[in-house]
CSV table of C-alpha atoms in Angstrom, one decimal:
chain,number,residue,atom,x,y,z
A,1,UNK,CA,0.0,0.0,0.0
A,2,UNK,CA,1.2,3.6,-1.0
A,3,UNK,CA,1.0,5.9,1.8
A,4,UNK,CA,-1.9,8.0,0.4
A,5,UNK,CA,-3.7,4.7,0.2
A,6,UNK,CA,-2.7,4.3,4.2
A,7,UNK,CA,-4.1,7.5,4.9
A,8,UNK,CA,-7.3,7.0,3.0
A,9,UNK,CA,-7.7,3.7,4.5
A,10,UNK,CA,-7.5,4.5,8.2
A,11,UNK,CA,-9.3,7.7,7.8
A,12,UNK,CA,-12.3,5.8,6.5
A,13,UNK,CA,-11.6,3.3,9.2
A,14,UNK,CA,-11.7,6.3,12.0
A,15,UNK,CA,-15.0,7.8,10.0
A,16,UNK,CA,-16.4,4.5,10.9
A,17,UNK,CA,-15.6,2.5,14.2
A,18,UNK,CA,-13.6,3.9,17.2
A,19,UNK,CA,-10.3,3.5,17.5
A,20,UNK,CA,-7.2,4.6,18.9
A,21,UNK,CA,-5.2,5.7,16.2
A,22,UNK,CA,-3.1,7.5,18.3
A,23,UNK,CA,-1.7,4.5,20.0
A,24,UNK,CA,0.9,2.4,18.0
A,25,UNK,CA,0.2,-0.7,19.0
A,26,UNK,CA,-3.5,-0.4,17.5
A,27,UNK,CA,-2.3,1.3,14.8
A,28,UNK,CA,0.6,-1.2,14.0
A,29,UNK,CA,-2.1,-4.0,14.4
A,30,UNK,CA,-4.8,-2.2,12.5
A,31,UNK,CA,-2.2,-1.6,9.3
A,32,UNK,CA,-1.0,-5.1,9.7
A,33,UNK,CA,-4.7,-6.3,8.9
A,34,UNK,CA,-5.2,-3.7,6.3
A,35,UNK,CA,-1.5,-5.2,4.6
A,36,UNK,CA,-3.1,-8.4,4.2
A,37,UNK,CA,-6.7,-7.7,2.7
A,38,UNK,CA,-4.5,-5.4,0.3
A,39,UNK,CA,-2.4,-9.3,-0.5
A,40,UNK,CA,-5.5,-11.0,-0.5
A,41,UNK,CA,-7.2,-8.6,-3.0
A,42,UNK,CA,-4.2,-8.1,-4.8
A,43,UNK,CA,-3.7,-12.1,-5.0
A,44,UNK,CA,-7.3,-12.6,-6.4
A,45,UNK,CA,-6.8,-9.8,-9.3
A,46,UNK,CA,-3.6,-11.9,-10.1
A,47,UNK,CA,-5.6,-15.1,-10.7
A,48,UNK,CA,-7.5,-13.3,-12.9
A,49,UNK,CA,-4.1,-12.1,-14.7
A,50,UNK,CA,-2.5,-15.2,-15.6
A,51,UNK,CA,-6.0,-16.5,-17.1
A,52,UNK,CA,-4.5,-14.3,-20.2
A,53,UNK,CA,-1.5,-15.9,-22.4
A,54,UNK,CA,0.2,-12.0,-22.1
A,55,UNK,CA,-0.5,-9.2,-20.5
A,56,UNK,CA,-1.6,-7.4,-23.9
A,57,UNK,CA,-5.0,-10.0,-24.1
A,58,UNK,CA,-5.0,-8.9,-20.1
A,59,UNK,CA,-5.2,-5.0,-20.3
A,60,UNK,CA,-8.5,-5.9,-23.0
A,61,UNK,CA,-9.9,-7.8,-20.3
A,62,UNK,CA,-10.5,-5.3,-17.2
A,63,UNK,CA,-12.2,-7.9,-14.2
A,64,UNK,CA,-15.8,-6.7,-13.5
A,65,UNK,CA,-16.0,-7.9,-9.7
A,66,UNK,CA,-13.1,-6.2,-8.1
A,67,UNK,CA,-14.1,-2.3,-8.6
A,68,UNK,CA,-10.7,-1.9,-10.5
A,69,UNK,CA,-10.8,1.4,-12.9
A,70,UNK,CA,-8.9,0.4,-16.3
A,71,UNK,CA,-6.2,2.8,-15.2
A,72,UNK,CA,-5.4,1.1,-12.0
A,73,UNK,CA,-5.8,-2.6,-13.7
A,74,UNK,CA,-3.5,-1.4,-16.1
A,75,UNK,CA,-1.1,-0.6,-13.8
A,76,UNK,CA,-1.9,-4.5,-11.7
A,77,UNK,CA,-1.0,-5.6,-15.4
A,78,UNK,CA,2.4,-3.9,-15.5
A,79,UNK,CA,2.9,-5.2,-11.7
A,80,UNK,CA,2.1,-8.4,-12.4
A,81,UNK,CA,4.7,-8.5,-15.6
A,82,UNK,CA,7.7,-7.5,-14.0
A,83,UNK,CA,10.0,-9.9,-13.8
A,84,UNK,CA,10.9,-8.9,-9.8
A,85,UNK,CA,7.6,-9.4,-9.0
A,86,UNK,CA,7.4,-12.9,-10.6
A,87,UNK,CA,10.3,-13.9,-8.8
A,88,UNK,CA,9.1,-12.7,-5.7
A,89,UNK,CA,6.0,-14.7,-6.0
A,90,UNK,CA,7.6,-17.4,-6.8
A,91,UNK,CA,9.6,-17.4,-3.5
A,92,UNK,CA,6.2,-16.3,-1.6
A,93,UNK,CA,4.7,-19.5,-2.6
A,94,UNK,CA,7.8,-21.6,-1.9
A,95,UNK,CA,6.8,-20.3,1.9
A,96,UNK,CA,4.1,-20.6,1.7
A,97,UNK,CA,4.1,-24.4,1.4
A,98,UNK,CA,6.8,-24.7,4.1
A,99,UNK,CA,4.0,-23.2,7.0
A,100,UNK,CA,3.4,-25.8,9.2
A,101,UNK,CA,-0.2,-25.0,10.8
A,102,UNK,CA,-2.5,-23.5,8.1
A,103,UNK,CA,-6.0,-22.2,9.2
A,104,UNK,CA,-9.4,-23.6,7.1
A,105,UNK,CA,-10.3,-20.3,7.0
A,106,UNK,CA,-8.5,-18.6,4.1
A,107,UNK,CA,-8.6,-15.5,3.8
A,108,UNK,CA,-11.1,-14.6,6.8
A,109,UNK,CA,-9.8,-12.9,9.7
A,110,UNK,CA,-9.4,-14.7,13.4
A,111,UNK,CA,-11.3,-11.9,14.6
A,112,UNK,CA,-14.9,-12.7,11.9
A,113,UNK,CA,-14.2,-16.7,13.1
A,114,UNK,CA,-13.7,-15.7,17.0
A,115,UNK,CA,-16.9,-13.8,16.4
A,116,UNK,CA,-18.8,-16.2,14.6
A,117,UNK,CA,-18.1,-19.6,17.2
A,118,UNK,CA,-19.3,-17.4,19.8
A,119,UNK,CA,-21.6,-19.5,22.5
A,120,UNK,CA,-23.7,-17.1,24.7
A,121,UNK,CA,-21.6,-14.4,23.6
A,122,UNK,CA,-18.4,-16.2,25.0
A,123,UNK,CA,-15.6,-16.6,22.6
A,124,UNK,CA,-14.2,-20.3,22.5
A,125,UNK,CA,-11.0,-20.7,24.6
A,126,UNK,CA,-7.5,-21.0,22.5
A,127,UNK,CA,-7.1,-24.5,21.8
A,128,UNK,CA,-10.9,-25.1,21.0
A,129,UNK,CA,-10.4,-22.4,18.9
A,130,UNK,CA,-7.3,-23.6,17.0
A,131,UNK,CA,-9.2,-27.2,16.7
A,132,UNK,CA,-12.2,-25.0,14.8
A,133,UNK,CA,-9.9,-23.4,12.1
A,134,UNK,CA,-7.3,-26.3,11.7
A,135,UNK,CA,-9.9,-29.1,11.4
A,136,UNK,CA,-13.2,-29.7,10.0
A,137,UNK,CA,-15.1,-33.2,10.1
A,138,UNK,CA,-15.1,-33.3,6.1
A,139,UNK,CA,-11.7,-32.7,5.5
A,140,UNK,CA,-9.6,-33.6,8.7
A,141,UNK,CA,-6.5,-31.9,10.4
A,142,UNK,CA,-5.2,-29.0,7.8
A,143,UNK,CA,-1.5,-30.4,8.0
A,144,UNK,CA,-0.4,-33.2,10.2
A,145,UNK,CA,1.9,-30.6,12.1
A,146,UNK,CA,-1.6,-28.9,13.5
A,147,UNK,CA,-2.9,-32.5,14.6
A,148,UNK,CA,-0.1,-32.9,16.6
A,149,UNK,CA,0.0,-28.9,18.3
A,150,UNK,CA,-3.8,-29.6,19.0
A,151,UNK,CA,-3.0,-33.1,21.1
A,152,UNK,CA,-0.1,-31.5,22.4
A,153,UNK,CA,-2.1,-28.9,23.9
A,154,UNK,CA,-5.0,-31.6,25.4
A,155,UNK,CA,-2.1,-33.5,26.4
A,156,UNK,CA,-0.5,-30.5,28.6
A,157,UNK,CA,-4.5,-29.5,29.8
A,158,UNK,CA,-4.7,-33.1,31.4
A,159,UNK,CA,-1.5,-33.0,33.0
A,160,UNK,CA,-1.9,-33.1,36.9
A,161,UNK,CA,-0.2,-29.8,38.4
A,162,UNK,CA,2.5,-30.5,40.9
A,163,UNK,CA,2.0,-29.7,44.2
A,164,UNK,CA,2.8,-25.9,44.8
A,165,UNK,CA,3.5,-25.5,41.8
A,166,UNK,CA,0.8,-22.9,39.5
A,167,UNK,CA,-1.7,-23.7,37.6
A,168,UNK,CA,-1.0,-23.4,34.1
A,169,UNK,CA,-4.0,-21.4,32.0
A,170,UNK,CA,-5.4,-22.5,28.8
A,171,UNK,CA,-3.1,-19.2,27.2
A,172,UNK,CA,0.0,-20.0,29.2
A,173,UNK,CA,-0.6,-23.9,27.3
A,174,UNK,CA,-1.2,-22.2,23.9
A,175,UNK,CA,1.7,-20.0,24.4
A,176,UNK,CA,3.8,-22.6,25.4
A,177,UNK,CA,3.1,-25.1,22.1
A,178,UNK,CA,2.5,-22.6,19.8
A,179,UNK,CA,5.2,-20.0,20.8
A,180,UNK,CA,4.4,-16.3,21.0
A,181,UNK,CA,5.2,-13.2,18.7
A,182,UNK,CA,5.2,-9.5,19.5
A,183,UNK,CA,2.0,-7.8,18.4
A,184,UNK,CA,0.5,-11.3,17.3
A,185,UNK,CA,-1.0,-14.3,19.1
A,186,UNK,CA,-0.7,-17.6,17.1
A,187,UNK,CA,-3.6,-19.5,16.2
A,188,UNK,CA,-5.4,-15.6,17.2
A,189,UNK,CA,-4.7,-13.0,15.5
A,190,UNK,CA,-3.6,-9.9,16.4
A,191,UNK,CA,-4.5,-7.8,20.0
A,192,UNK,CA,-4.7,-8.6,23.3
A,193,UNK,CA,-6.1,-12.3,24.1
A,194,UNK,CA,-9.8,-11.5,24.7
A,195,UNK,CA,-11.1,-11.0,28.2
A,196,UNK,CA,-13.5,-13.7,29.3
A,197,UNK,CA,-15.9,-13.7,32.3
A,198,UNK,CA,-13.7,-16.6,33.8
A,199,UNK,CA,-10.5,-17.4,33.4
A,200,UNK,CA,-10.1,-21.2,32.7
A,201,UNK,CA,-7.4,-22.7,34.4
A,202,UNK,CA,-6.0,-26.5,34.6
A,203,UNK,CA,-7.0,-27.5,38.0
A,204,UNK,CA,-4.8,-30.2,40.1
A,205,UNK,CA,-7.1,-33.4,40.3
């Protein structure tokens, strides 16, 4: 994103919800989101690209769904020619199918999902959370990798806590098998973990 298009973007953002723009954690988490709608957007005009044997047929054939102008597809076109772009794509998708725990949720935010499993208005806890979006009963675990965080997880949940020792919460577990990241909370998303009525905790039996 250009930093007009940042401006533009979080102004419409402030015109419409309240936020703290003047705090850099929210705004470093806000533009982080914002970074990967652009990708996903970006990604699904690029589909559309290489439908085309050149980019010549491709400028002729301006996508209808996306709310592009032919200026700025024209531009996408050029983009997506480079030959630094390529290659960067290229490597992107080499990562890309090196990551370990993929969510079933594609391009949908943790945040809508979090939202959306809500029981009673509670939010699931962590690891039920990461069992929604890394399995489905169709399809299975997403990657064999996420199978073995989720047991991993149970396993740690069911251990008996020594005595005088703390109780380890259902975050402290996630943290622990997952690992944690500045700004983000894997298997979450970003922001603070959310607040529930009652902490869960792994209780001594």
């Amino acid at each position: 994103m250009k930093d007009n298009e940042k401006f533009h973007a979080l102004e419409r953002l402030n015109s419409k919800f309240e936020m703290k723009l003047d705090d850099s954690y929210v705004k470093s988490s806000v533009m982080s989101i914002l970074f990967k709608l652009s990708r996903n957007h970006r990604h699904k005009v690029h589909l559309h690209f290489k439908t085309f044997p050149n980019a010549d047929v491709a400028r002729q054939n301006k996508p209808t769904k996306y709310n592009l102008s032919q200026e700025n597809w024209e531009k996408l076109c050029d983009l997506f020619s480079d030959p630094k772009y390529q290659r960067r794509c290229e490597r992107n998708a080499r990562v890309r199918r090196n990551v370990k725990l993929t969510p079933n949720q594609g391009s949908r935010a943790f945040v809508a999902s979090r939202y959306a499993l809500r029981n009673d208005d509670q939010e699931p806890n962590r690891t039920d959370f990461f069992k929604a979006t890394h399995h489905s009963n169709d399809k299975g675990w997403t990657t064999s990798e996420a199978q073995t965080a989720y047991e991993k997880m149970v396993e740690l949940q069911s251990t008996p806590v020594e005595e005088g020792a703390e109780p380890k919460t259902i975050d402290d577990i996630v943290d622990e098998v997952l690992g944690t990241r500045s700004g983000y909370i894997p298997g979450l998303g970003y922001g603070p973990k959310p607040i529930k009525r009652n902490q869960v905790q792994i209780h001594s039996t």
